[in-house]
Coordinates of C-alpha atoms in Angstrom, one line a residue:
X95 CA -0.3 4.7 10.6
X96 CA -0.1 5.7 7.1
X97 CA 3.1 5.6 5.0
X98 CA 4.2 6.1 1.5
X99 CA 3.0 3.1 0.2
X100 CA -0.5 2.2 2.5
X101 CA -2.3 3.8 0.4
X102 CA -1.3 1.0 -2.6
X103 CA -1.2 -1.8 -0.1
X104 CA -5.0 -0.7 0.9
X105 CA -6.1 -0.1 -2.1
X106 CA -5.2 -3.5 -3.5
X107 CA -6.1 -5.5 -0.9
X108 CA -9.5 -3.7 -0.9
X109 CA -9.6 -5.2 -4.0
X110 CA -9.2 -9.0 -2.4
X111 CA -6.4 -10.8 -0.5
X112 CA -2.8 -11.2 -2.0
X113 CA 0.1 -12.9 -1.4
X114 CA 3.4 -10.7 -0.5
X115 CA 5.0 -11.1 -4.2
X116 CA 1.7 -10.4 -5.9
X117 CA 1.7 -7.3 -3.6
X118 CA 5.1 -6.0 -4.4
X119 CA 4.3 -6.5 -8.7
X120 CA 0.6 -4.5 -7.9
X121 CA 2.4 -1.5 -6.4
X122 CA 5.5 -0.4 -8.8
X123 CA 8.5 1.0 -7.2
X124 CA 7.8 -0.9 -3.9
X125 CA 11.0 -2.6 -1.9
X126 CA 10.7 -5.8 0.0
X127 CA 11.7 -4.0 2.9
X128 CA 9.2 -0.7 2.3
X129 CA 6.7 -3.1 1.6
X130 CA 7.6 -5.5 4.4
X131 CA 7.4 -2.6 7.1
X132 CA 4.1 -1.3 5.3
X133 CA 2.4 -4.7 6.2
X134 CA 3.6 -5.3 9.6
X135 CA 2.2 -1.5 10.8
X136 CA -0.8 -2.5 9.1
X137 CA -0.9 -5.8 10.4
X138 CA -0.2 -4.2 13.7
X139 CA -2.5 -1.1 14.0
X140 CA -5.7 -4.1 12.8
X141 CA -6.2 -3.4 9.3
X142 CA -4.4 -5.9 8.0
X143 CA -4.7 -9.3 8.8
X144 CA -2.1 -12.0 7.5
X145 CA -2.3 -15.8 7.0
X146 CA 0.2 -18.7 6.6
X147 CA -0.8 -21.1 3.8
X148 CA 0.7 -24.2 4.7
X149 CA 2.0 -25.5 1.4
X150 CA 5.5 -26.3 0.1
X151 CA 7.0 -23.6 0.7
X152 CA 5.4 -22.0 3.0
X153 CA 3.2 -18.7 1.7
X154 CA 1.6 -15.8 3.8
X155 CA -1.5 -14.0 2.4
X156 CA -2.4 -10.4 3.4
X157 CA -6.5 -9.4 3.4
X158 CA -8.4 -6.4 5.1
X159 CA -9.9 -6.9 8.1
X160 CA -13.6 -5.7 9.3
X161 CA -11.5 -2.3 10.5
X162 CA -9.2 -2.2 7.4
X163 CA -12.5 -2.1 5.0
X164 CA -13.8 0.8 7.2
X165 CA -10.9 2.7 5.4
X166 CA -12.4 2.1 1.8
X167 CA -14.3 5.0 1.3
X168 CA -11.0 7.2 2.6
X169 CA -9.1 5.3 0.9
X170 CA -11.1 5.8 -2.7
X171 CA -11.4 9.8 -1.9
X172 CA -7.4 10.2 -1.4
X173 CA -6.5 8.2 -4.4
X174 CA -9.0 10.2 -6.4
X175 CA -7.9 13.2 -5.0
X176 CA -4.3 12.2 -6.3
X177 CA -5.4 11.4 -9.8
X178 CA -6.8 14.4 -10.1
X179 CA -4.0 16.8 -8.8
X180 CA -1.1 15.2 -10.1
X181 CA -0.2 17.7 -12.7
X182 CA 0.0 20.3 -10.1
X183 CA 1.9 18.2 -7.6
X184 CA 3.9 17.6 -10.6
X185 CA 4.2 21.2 -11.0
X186 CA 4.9 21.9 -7.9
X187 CA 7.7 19.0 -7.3
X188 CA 9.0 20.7 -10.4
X189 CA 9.6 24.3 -9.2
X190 CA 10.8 22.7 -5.6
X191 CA 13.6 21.0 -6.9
X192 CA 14.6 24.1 -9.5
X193 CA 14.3 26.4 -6.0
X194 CA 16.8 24.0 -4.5
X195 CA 19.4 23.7 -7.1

């Protein structure tokens, strides 16, 4: 269910629903297509529920749905977790790639 960027996609629409452009400048580095994908297998596994706004043009919103906000507390603990190891994931993506070359 999860990929590289559910995590960001969760975490800011924990936050409150967005729209798919306000989505993609939240989450830096995100593609249309990664983030595209991201929020149809959301979408599709229930966690994600998404909306057409009828206006001119047409816009689609993106919110958590009752299942998708049973993930906050997971959601919180990983990205925690991430803050507080970067430097040795950092470390460690460091001696990979000198091992490789």
């Amino acid at each position: 269910m999860l990929d590289k960027w559910s995590l960001s996609v969760l975490n800011e629409l924990c936050e409150r629903p967005s729209r798919f452009n306000a989505l993609r400048r939240a989450i830096p580095g995100v593609t249309q297509k990664s983030l595209t994908a991201t929020l149809r297998r959301l979408e599709r596994n229930g966690v994600v529920q998404r909306r057409v706004i009828s206006t001119r043009p047409v816009s689609v919103e993106y919110r958590i749905t009752t299942l998708g906000k049973t993930l906050r507390a997971p959601v919180d603990a990983l990205i925690a977790w991430a803050d507080e190891q970067l430097p040795a994931i950092e470390r460690a993506r460091i001696a990979f790639d000198e091992d490789e070359q």
